[in-house]
Structure formats: structure tokens, C-alpha cells
Short mmCIF file of C-alpha atoms and ligand atoms in Angstrom, two decimals:
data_model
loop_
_atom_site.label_atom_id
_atom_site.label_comp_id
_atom_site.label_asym_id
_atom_site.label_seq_id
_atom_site.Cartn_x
_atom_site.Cartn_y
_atom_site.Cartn_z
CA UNK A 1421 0.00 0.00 0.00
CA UNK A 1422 1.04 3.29 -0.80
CA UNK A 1423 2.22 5.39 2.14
CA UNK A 1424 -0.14 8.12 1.66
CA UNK A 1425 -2.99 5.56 1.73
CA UNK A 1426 -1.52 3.59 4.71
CA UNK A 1427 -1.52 7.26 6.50
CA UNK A 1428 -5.10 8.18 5.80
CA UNK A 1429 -6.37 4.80 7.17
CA UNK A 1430 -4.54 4.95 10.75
CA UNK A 1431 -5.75 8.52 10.72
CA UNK A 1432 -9.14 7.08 9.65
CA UNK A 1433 -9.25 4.10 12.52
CA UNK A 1434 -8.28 6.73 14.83
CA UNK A 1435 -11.21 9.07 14.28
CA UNK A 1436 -13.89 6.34 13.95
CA UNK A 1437 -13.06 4.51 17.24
CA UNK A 1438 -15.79 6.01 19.38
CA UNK A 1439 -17.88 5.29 17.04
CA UNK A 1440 -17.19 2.01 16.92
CA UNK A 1441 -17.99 2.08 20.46
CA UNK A 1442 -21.37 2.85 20.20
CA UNK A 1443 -21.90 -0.16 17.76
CA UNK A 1444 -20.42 -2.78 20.12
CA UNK A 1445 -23.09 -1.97 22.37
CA UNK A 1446 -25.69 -1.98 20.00
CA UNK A 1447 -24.27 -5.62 19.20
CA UNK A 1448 -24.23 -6.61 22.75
CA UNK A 1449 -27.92 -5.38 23.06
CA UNK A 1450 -29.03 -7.80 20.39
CA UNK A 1451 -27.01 -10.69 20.74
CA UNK A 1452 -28.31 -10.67 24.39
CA UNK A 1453 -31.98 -10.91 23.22
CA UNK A 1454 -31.62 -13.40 20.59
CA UNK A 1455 -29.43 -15.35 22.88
CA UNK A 1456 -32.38 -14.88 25.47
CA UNK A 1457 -35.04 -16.24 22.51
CA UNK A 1458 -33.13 -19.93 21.90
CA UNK A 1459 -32.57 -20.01 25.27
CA UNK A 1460 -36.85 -19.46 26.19
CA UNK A 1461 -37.69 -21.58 22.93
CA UNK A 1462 -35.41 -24.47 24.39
CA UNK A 1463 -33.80 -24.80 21.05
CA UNK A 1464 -31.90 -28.05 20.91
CA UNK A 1465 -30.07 -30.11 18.38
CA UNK A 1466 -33.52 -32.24 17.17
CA UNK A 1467 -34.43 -28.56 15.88
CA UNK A 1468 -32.04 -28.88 13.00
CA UNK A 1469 -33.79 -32.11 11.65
CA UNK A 1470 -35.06 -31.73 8.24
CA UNK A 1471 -38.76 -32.30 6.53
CA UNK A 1472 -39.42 -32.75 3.16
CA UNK A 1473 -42.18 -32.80 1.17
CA UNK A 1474 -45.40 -30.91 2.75
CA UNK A 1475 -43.16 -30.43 5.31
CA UNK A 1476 -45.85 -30.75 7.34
CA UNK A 1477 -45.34 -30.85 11.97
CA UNK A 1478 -41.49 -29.26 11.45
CA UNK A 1479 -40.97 -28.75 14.89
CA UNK A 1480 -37.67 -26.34 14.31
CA UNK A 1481 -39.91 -24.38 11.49
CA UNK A 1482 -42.26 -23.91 14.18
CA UNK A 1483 -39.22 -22.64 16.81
CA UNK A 1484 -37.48 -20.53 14.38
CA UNK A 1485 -40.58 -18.36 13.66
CA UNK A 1486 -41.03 -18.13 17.29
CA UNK A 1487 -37.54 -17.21 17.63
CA UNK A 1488 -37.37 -14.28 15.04
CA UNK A 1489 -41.13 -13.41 16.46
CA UNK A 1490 -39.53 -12.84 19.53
CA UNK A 1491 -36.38 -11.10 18.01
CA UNK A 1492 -38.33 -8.66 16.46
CA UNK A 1493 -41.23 -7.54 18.86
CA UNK A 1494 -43.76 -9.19 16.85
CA UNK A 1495 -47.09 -11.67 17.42
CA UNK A 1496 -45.75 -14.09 15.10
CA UNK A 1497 -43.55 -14.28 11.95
CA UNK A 1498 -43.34 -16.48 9.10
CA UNK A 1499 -39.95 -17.15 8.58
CA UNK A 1500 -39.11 -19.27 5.24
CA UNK A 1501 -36.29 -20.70 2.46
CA UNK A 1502 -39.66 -20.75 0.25
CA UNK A 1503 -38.97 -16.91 0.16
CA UNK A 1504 -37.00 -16.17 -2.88
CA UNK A 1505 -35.53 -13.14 -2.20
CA UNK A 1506 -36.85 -9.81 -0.52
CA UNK A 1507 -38.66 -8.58 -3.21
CA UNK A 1508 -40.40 -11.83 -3.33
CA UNK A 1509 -41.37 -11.72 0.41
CA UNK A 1510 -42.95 -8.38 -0.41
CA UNK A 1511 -44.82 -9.45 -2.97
CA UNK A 1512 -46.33 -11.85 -0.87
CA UNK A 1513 -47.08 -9.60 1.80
CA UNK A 1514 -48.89 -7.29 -0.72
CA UNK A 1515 -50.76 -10.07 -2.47
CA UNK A 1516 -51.52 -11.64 1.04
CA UNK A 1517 -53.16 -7.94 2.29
CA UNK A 1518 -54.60 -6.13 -0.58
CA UNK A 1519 -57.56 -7.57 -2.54
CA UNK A 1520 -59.06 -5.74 -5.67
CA UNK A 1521 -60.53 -2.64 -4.95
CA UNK A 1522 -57.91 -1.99 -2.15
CA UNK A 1523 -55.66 0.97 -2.25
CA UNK A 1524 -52.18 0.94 -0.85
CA UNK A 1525 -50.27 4.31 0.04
CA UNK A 1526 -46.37 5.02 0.38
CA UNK A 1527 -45.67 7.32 2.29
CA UNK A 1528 -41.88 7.36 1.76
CA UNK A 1529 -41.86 8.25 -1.81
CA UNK A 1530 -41.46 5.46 -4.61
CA UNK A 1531 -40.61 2.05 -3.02
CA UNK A 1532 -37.54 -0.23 -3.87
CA UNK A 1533 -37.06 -0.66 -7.56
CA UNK A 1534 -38.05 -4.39 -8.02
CA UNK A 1535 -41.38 -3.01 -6.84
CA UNK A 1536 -42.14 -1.26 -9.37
CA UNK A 1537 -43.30 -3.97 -11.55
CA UNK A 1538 -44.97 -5.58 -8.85
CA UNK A 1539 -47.23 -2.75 -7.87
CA UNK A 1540 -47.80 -1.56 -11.54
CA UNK A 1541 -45.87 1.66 -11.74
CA UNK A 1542 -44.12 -0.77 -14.62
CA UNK A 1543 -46.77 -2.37 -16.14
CA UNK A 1544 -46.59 -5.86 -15.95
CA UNK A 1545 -49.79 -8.67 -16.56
CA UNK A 1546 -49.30 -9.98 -13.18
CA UNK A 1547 -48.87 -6.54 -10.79
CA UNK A 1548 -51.60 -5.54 -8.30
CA UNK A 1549 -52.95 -3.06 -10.77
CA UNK A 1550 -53.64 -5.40 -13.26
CA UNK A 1551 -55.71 -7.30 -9.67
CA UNK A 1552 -57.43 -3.58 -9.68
CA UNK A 1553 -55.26 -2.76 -7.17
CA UNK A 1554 -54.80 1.18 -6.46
CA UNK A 1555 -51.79 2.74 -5.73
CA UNK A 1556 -50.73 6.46 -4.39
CA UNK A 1557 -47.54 7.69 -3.05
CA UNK A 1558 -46.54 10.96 -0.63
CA UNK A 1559 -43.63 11.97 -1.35
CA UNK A 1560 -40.80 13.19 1.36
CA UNK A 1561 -40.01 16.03 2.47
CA UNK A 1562 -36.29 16.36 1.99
CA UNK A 1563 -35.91 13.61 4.76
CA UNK A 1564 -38.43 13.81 6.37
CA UNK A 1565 -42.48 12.45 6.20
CA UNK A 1566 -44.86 14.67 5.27
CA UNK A 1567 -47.17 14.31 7.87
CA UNK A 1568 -49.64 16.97 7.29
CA UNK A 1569 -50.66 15.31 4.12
CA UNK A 1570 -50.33 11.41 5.00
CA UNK A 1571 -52.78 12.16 8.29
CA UNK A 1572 -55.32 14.07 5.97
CA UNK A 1573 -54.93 11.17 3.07
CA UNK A 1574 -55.37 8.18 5.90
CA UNK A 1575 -58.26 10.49 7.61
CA UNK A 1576 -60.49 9.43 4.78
CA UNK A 1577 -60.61 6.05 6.09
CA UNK A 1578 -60.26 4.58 2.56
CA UNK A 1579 -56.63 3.30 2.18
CA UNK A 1580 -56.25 -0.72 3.85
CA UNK A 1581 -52.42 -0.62 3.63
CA UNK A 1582 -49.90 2.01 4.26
CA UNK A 1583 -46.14 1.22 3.45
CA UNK A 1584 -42.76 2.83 4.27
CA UNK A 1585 -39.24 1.65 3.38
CA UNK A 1586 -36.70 2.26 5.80
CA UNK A 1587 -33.30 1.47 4.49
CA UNK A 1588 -33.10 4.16 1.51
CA UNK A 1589 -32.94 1.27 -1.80
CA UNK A 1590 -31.15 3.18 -4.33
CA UNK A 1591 -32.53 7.07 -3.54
CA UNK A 1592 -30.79 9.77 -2.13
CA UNK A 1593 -32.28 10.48 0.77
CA UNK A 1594 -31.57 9.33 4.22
CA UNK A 1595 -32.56 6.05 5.73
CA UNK A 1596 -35.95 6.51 8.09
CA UNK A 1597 -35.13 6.93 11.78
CA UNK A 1598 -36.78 4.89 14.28
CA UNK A 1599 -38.21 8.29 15.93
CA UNK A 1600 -39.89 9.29 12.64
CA UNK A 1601 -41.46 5.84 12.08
CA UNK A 1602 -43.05 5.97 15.33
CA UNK A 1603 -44.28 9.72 14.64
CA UNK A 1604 -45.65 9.01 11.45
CA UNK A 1605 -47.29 6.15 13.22
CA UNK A 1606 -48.49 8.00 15.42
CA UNK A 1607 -49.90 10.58 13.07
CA UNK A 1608 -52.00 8.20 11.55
CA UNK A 1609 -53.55 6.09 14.93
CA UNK A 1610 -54.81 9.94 15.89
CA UNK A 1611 -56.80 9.55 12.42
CA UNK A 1612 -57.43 5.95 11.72
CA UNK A 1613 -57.11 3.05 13.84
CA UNK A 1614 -58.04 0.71 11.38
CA UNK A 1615 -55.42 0.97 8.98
CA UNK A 1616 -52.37 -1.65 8.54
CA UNK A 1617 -48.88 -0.45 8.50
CA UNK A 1618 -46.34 -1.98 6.11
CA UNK A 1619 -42.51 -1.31 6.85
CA UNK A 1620 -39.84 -3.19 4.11
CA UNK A 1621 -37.08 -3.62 7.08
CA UNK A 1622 -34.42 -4.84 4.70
CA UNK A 1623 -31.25 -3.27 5.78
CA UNK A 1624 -32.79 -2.21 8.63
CA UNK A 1625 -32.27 -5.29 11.35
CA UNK A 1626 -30.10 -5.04 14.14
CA UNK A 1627 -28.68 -1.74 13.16
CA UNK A 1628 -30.35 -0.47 16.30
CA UNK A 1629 -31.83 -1.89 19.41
CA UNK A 1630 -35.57 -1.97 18.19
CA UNK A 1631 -37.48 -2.95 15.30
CA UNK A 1632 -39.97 -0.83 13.65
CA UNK A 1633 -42.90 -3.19 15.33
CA UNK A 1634 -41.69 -1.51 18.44
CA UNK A 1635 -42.72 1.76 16.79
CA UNK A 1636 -46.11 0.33 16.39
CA UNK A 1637 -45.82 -0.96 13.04
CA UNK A 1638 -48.38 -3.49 12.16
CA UNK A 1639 -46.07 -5.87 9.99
CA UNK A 1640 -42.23 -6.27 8.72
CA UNK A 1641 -40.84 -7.25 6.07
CA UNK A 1642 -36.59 -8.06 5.61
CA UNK A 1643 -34.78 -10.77 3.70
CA UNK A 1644 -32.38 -13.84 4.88
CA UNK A 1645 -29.40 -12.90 2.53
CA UNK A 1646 -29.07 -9.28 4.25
CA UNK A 1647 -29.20 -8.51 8.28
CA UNK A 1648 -30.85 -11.26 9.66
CA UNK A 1649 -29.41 -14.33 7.58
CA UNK A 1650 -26.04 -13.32 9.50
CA UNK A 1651 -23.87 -14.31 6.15
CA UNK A 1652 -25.08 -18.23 6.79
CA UNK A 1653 -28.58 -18.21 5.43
CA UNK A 1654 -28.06 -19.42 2.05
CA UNK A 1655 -31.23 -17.70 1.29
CA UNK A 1656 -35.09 -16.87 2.63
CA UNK A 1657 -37.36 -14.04 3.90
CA UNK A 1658 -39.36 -13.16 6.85
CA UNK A 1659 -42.71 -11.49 7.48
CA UNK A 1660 -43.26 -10.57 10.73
CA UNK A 1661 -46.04 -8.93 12.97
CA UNK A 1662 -49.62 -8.93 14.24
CA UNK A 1663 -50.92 -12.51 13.89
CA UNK A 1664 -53.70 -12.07 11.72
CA UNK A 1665 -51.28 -10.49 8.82
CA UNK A 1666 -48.70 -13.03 9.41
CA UNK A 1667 -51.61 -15.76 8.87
CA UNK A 1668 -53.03 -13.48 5.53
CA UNK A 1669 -49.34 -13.64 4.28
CA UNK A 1670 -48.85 -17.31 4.68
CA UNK A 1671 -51.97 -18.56 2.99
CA UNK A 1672 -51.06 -16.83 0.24
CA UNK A 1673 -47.35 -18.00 0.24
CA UNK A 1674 -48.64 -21.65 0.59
CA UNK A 1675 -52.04 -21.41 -0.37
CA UNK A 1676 -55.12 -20.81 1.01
CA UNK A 1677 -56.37 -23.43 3.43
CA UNK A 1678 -52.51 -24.38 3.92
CA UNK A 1679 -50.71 -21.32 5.19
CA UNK A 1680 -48.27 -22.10 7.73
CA UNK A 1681 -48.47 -25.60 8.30
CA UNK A 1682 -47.02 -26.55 5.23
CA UNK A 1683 -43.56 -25.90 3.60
CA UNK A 1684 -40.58 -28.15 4.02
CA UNK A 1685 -37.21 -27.02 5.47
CA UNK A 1686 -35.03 -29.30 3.56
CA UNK A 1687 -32.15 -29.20 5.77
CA UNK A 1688 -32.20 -25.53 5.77
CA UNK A 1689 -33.14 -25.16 10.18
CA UNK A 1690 -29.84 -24.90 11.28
CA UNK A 1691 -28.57 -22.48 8.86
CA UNK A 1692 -31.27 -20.07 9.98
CA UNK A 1693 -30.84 -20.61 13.33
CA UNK A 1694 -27.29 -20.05 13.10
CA UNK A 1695 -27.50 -17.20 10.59
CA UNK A 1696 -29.80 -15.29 13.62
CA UNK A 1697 -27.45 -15.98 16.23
CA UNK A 1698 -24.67 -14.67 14.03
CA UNK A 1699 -26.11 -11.73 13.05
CA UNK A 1700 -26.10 -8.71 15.19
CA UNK A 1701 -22.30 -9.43 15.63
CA UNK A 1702 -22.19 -9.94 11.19
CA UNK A 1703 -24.63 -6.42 11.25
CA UNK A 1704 -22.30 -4.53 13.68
CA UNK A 1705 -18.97 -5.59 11.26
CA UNK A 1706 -21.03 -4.06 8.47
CA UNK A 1707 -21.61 -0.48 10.26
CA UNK A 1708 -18.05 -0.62 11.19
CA UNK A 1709 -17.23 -1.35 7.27
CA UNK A 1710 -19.48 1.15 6.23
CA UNK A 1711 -18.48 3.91 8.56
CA UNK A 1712 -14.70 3.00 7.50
CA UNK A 1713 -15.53 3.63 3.96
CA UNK A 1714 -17.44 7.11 5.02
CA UNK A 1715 -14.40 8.61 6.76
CA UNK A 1716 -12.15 7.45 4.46
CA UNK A 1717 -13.68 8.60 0.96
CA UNK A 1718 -15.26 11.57 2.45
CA UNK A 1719 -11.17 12.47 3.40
CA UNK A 1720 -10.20 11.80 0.02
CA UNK A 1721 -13.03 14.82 -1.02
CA UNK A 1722 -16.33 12.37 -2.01
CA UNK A 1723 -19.56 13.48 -0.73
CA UNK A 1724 -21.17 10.80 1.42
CA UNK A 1725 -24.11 9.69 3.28
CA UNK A 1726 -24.53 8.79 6.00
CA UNK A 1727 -21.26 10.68 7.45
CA UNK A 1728 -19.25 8.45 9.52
CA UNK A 1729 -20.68 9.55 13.03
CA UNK A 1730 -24.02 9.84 12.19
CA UNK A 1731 -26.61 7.66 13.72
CA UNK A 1732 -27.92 5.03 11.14
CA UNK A 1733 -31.20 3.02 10.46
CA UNK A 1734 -29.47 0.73 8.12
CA UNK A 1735 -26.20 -0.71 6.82
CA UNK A 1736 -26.22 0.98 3.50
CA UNK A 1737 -23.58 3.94 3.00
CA UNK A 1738 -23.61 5.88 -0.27
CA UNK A 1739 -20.79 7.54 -2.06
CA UNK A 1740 -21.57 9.94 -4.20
CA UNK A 1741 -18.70 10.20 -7.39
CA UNK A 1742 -20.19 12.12 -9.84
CA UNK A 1743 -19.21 10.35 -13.06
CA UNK A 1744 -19.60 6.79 -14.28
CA UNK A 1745 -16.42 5.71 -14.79
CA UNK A 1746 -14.51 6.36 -11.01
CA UNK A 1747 -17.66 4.76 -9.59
CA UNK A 1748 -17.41 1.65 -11.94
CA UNK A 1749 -14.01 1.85 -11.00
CA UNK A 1750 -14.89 1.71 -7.43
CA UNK A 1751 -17.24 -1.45 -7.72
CA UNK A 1752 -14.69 -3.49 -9.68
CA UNK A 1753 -12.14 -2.00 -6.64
CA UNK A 1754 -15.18 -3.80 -4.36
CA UNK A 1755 -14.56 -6.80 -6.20
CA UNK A 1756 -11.08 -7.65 -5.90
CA UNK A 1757 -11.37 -6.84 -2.73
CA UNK A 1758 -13.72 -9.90 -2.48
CA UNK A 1759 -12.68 -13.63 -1.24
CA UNK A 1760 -14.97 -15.11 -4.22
CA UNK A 1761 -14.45 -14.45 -7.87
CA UNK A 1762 -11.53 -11.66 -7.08
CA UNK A 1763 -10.34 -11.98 -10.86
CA UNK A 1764 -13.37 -11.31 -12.42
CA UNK A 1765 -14.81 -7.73 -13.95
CA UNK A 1766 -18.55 -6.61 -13.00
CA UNK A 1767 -19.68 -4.69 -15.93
CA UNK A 1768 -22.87 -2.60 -15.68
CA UNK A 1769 -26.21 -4.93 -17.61
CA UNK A 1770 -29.87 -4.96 -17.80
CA UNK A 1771 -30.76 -6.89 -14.19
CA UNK A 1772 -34.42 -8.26 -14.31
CA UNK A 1773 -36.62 -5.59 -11.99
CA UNK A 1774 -34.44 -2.83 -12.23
CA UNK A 1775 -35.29 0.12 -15.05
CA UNK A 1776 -31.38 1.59 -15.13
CA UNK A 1777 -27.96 -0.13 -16.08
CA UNK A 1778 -27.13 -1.95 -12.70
CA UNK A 1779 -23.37 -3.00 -11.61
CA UNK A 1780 -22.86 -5.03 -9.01
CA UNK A 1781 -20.29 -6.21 -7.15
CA UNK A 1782 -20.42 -9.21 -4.78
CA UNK A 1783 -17.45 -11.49 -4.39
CA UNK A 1784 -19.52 -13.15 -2.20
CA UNK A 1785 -20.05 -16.77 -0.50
CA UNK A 1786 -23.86 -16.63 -1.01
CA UNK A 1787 -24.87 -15.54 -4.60
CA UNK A 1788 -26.35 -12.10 -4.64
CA UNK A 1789 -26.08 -11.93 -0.34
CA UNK A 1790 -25.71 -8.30 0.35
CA UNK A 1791 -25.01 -8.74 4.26
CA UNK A 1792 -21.34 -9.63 2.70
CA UNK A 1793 -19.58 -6.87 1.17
CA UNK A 1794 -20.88 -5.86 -1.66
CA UNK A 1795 -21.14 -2.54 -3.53
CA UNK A 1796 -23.71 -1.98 -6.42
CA UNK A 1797 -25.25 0.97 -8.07
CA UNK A 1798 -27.83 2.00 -10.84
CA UNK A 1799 -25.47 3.98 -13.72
CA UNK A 1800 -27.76 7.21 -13.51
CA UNK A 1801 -26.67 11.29 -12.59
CA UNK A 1802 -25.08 11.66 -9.90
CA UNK A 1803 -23.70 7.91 -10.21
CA UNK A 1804 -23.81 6.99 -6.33
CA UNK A 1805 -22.06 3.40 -5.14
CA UNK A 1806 -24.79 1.91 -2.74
CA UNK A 1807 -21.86 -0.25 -0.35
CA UNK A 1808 -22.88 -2.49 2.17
CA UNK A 1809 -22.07 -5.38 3.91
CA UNK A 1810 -18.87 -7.16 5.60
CA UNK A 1811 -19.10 -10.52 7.49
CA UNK A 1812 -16.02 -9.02 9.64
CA UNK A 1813 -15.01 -5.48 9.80
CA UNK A 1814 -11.29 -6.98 8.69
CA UNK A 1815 -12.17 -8.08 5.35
CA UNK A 1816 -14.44 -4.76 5.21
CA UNK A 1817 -12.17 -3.05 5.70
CA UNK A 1818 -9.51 -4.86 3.50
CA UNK A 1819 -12.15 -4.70 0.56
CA UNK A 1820 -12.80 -0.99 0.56
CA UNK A 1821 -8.91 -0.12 0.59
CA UNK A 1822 -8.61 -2.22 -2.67
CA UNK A 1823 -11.30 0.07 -3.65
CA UNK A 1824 -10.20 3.01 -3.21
CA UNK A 1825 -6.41 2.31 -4.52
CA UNK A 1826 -8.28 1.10 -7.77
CA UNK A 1827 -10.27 4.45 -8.08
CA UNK A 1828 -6.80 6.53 -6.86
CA UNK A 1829 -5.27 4.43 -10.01
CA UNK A 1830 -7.74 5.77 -12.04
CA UNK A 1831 -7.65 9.69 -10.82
C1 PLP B 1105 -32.72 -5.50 -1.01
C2 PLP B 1105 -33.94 -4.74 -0.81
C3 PLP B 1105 -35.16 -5.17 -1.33
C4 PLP B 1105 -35.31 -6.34 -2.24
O1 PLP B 1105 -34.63 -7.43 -1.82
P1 PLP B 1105 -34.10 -8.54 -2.85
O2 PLP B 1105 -33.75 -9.61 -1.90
O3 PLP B 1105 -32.92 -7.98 -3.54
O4 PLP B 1105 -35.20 -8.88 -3.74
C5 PLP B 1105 -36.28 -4.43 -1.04
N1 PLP B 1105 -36.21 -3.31 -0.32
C6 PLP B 1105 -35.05 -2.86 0.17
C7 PLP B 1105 -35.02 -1.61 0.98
C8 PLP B 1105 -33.88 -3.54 -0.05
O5 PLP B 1105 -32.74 -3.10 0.44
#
């Protein structure tokens, strides 16, 4: 390493120890209450035994949703390899909730990209609005909600599901605090009790000491190859929440008349038992990754977001570099930085769900996981990397100096 470089991350590990700090006890916070969950769910060994099949009486199935119900502050949870992906468990939580005629609000703007085919803003055959499905958005303010006109649009008494996202997916703007979810929240129980409030947690887990059901959120949603999988989950989602939505979800995962008691684990138990108890400690390596990178390229004169001491809602830190070929330069950087596939190239291509160029890179263990580092971003003004991810904070940390000395290579 170049001595210059070498200087800037001491000076860099220096600054962002208190920091650091904080985190620890963020990941002693959570690893004490899943550690608490096995340990009032009895889990034992005969919890990792397999079903196939319907999969029907799988006693660990049955513990890990109680587990991760517990873990996040909800009534139940449906916890499942069945889930493809996040966007998948999503879907089904939309499909599950909303029947024709229904109208869903976001109240954070447009959701997640995959989403957009799924709720019709891309038309596709198969989205809710082809189901008659209605769809409005409120945009934010800046950061913030805009309350005055979510509490007047819910005070009508004719929307059935309200949804927020609070990591930021590939916009600009801040992730959603815990404090605003639970005064938006807030803002519309003083209006409408009947309502159900949706929040997509993906990102989102562990990064602080509640959940957004703690906030009085009526269901969550996250995926198993981010936060909660812990880097062992080889894949999977979760729905979690009031019981009744939980039940609506699974009958339409399954199908109706089936809903939970169905769906074989196939040997997956133990990986998502030991993905959960792995991950606030795989979460807090990620915050320390990402909050390495934000010192470091905000030194070297990049604007970025969240700045390093800043109090995050998720694990996601942006970089913002302004023209497409330093932050291509910067993803490939990601990637050779990476203990899988090092010697290959990410180019930018057409990824199924997205509507701009995507590059992506994930030298990763799990294809796709993005709770290992990863760094990917849309090739659109003002070409942002979205990096996350870092099963330890050593090989974070390694990965984001290869980074950078590829984009100082290029300067
Ligand atoms: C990753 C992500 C999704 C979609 O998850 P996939 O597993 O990639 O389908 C949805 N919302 C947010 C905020 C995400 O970060």
C-alpha cells in the first residue's frame, strides 16, 4: 500500500473509534436478546432435523418463527427458504393484504425498484394493478415524512395498507429513523385506527436496538441474505407482525387453506438458526465497514451519506462520485477486494426488476447476499455506489482499501 494511503487509514481508525464504540453496544444489546429467545424456545439439536415434502409438523420451522417473532417484537412471523428473495417476500405480503378494490399508500416516496413492476408503476400482466389494485404515493419532504398530508390522506378512512421503506434502496435520501417511524405512526392512529402499516425492514435489522414493530408498526418485512441471515442463510425471507397479517401472508405463500403448516425445510433449520445468532455481531462488522468507507472517501473529497458519526437506520452507505467511470471503477475495486471471484470484472447490464444499467459487485459466498460486502449501483446522474455489507469489519475493511487504490489508479 502506498504510504499516503496507509496514512489516511490509521488517521481514519483513529477518528472512527468512538464510534465504533457505540456499535459494540448496539451488538451486545441484540445478541443478548436473541441469545435470550433460543434459550426461552429451548432450542436443541432435534431442531435442525429436516422435513421434506409438505413439510408438514417441522418442529424447528415452528421454533425458528417463534424465535425471530420474539427477536423482532412481533405476534408471530413467518420465517421461510420458500422466500426467494426480498422482493419476493414483499410481494407476498402485498398479495396476502390487498384484494381488488384496495388501495395501498407510500408514504416514503417510490418504493424499492423491483417493486415497481410488482405494484404496476411498470406495467406488468401480473402486478396488483392489473388485480385492480390502487396505488398512491406521498412523497418526502427532503428527509423527512410529510405528515400533514399522510394524516389528511389516511383520515379518509379509505386506504387498507400504508407502506414505508426504511433502508433508503437506491434514492438519495436518508434512511428513516426509528423516531420518525413511530411519529408518522403515530400521526396516523390519531386519524385511523383501522389501517395496517407496512414497513420493508431490509437493511434495517439489528442496526439499532428496536425494530420498527416496536414503533407500532403493524407488519415487517426483511430478507435472509441481508441482516438477519447473519452471512449463513443461504437464502429466505421473513414477514413478521400482528398474527392475523402473518396468517393473511402465509396462505397466500402456501395457499389458502394451507398457510403455515405446510412448507418443508429441507435441511435448511440450522442455517437459519445459526444465521440469527450470528447476526447482530455480522450487522455490527457491516456499520463498522461502512463507517470506514465514510471517513475514508469523504477524506479523500467524495460526498457521502450517511457521514461516519451519524446515527444510522441501516447498513447501506452511499458515495456519491459524480461520473460513471470512477464509480465503476470503485465497484470493480469492491470486487477484488472480495474472497470469491476476485479476478473477475462486473460490468454494468440490464438486471431483471431494475429500469437503469445496474453494476454489481459481490465477491460473495452466497450468490447475490448483500449482508457480505458488496457494492452496487444503478449507472444514472449523480452515479452513487450503494456499499454495504462485511461478514467481519477486517475483510471490510480490506475490501474498501482495494477500492479506493483502484479508483486513486484511475484519478
Ligand atoms: C434489497 C432490498 C429489497 C429487495 O430485496 P431482494 O432480496 O434484492 O429482492 C427491497 N427493499 C429494500 C429496501 C432492499 O434493500
Amino acid at each position: 500500500m502506498e504510504k499516503k494511503l496507509t496514512e489516511l487509514v490509521n488517521s481514519v481508525q483513529e477518528e472512527i473509534k468512538p464510534v465504533f464504540e457505540e456499535i459494540d453496544k448496539i451488538c451486545e444489546y441484540n445478541s443478548k436478546k436473541v441469545l435470550t429467545a433460543f434459550q426461552e424456545n429451548h432450542v436443541s439439536e432435534m431442531h435442525f432435523n429436516s422435513t421434506s415434502g409438505y413439510g408438514y409438523g417441522d418442529v424447528g420451522r415452528d421454533t425458528i418463527e417463534n424465535i425471530f417473532a420474539k427477536v423482532l417484537g412481533a405476534e408471530d412471523a413467518l420465517v421461510r427458504a420458500q422466500f426467494i428473495s426480498g422482493t419476493h417476500a414483499l410481494t407476498v405480503c402485498l398479495f396476502g393484504l390487498l384484494r381488488p378494490g384496495d388501495t395501498v399508500l407510500s408514504i416514503n416516496g417510490k418504493p424499492y425498484d423491483t417493486l415497481d413492476s410488482v405494484i404496476g408503476i411498470e406495467e406488468n400482466p401480473c402486478s396488483l394493478k392489473s388485480y385492480n389494485i390502487n396505488y398512491e404515493q406521498i412523497d418526502l419532504i427532503g428527509n423527512n415524512f410529510n405528515y400533514k398530508a399522510i394524516e389528511e390522506r389516511v383520515a379518509k378512512k379509505d386506504i387498507k395498507l400504508v407502506i414505508m421503506q426504511r433502508s433508503r434502496g437506491y434514492d438519495l435520501r436518508k434512511s428513516l429513523s426509528l423516531e420518525n417511524i413511530k411519529k408518522v405512526v403515530e400521526t396516523i392512529r390519531k386519524v385511523n385506527l383501522d389501517v395496517w402499516i407496512m414497513c420493508d425492514n431490509c437493511y434495517g435489522e439489528f442496526v439499532d436496538t428496536e425494530e420498527p414493530l416496536s414503533m407500532g408498526v403493524d407488519v415487517i418485512v426483511g430478507s435472509l441474505i441481508k441482516n438477519l441471515g447473519g452471512g449463513i442463510a443461504p437464502n429466505g425471507g421473513y414477514i413478521a407482525g400482528k398474527k392475523e397479517l402473518v396468517e393473511l401472508c402465509s396462505q397466500r405463500l402456501t395457499a389458502p387453506g394451507l398457510g403455515k403448516e405446510v412448507g418443508p425445510t429441507l435441511g435448511i433449520n440450522r442455517s437459519f438458526l445459526q444465521g440469527l445468532f450470528m447476526a447482530p455481531s455480522v450487522v455490527a462488522s457491516s456499520l463498522k465497514t461502512a463507517v470506514f468507507a465514510s471517513r475514508a472517501l469523504e477524506k479523500l473529497g467524495y460526498v457521502v451519506e450517511p457521514s461516519y458519526n451519524e446515527k444510522r437506520s441501516d447498513i447501506v452507505q452511499t458515495i456519491r462520485f459524480g461520473n460513471p467511470e470512477l464509480l465503476i471503477k470503485f465497484c470493480q475495486g469492491i470486487q477484488m477486494g472480495s474472497p470469491i471471484d476476485s479476478n473477475t470484472i462486473p460490468e454494468p447490464w440490464d438486471m431483471p426488476g431494475y429500469t437503469d444499467k445496474v453494476i454489481m459487485a459481490a465477491g460473495t459466498f452466497t450468490a447475490g447476499s448483500s449482508i457480505e460486502l458488496s457494492c452496487d449501483a444503478p449507472i444514472r446522474e449523480p452515479f452513487v455506489a450503494f456499499l454495504q455489507g462485511g461478514l467481519t469489519y477486517e475483510y471490510g475493511k480490506l475490501g474498501v482499501i482495494k477500492a479506493i487504490e483502484n479508483i486513486l489508479k484511475e484519478k
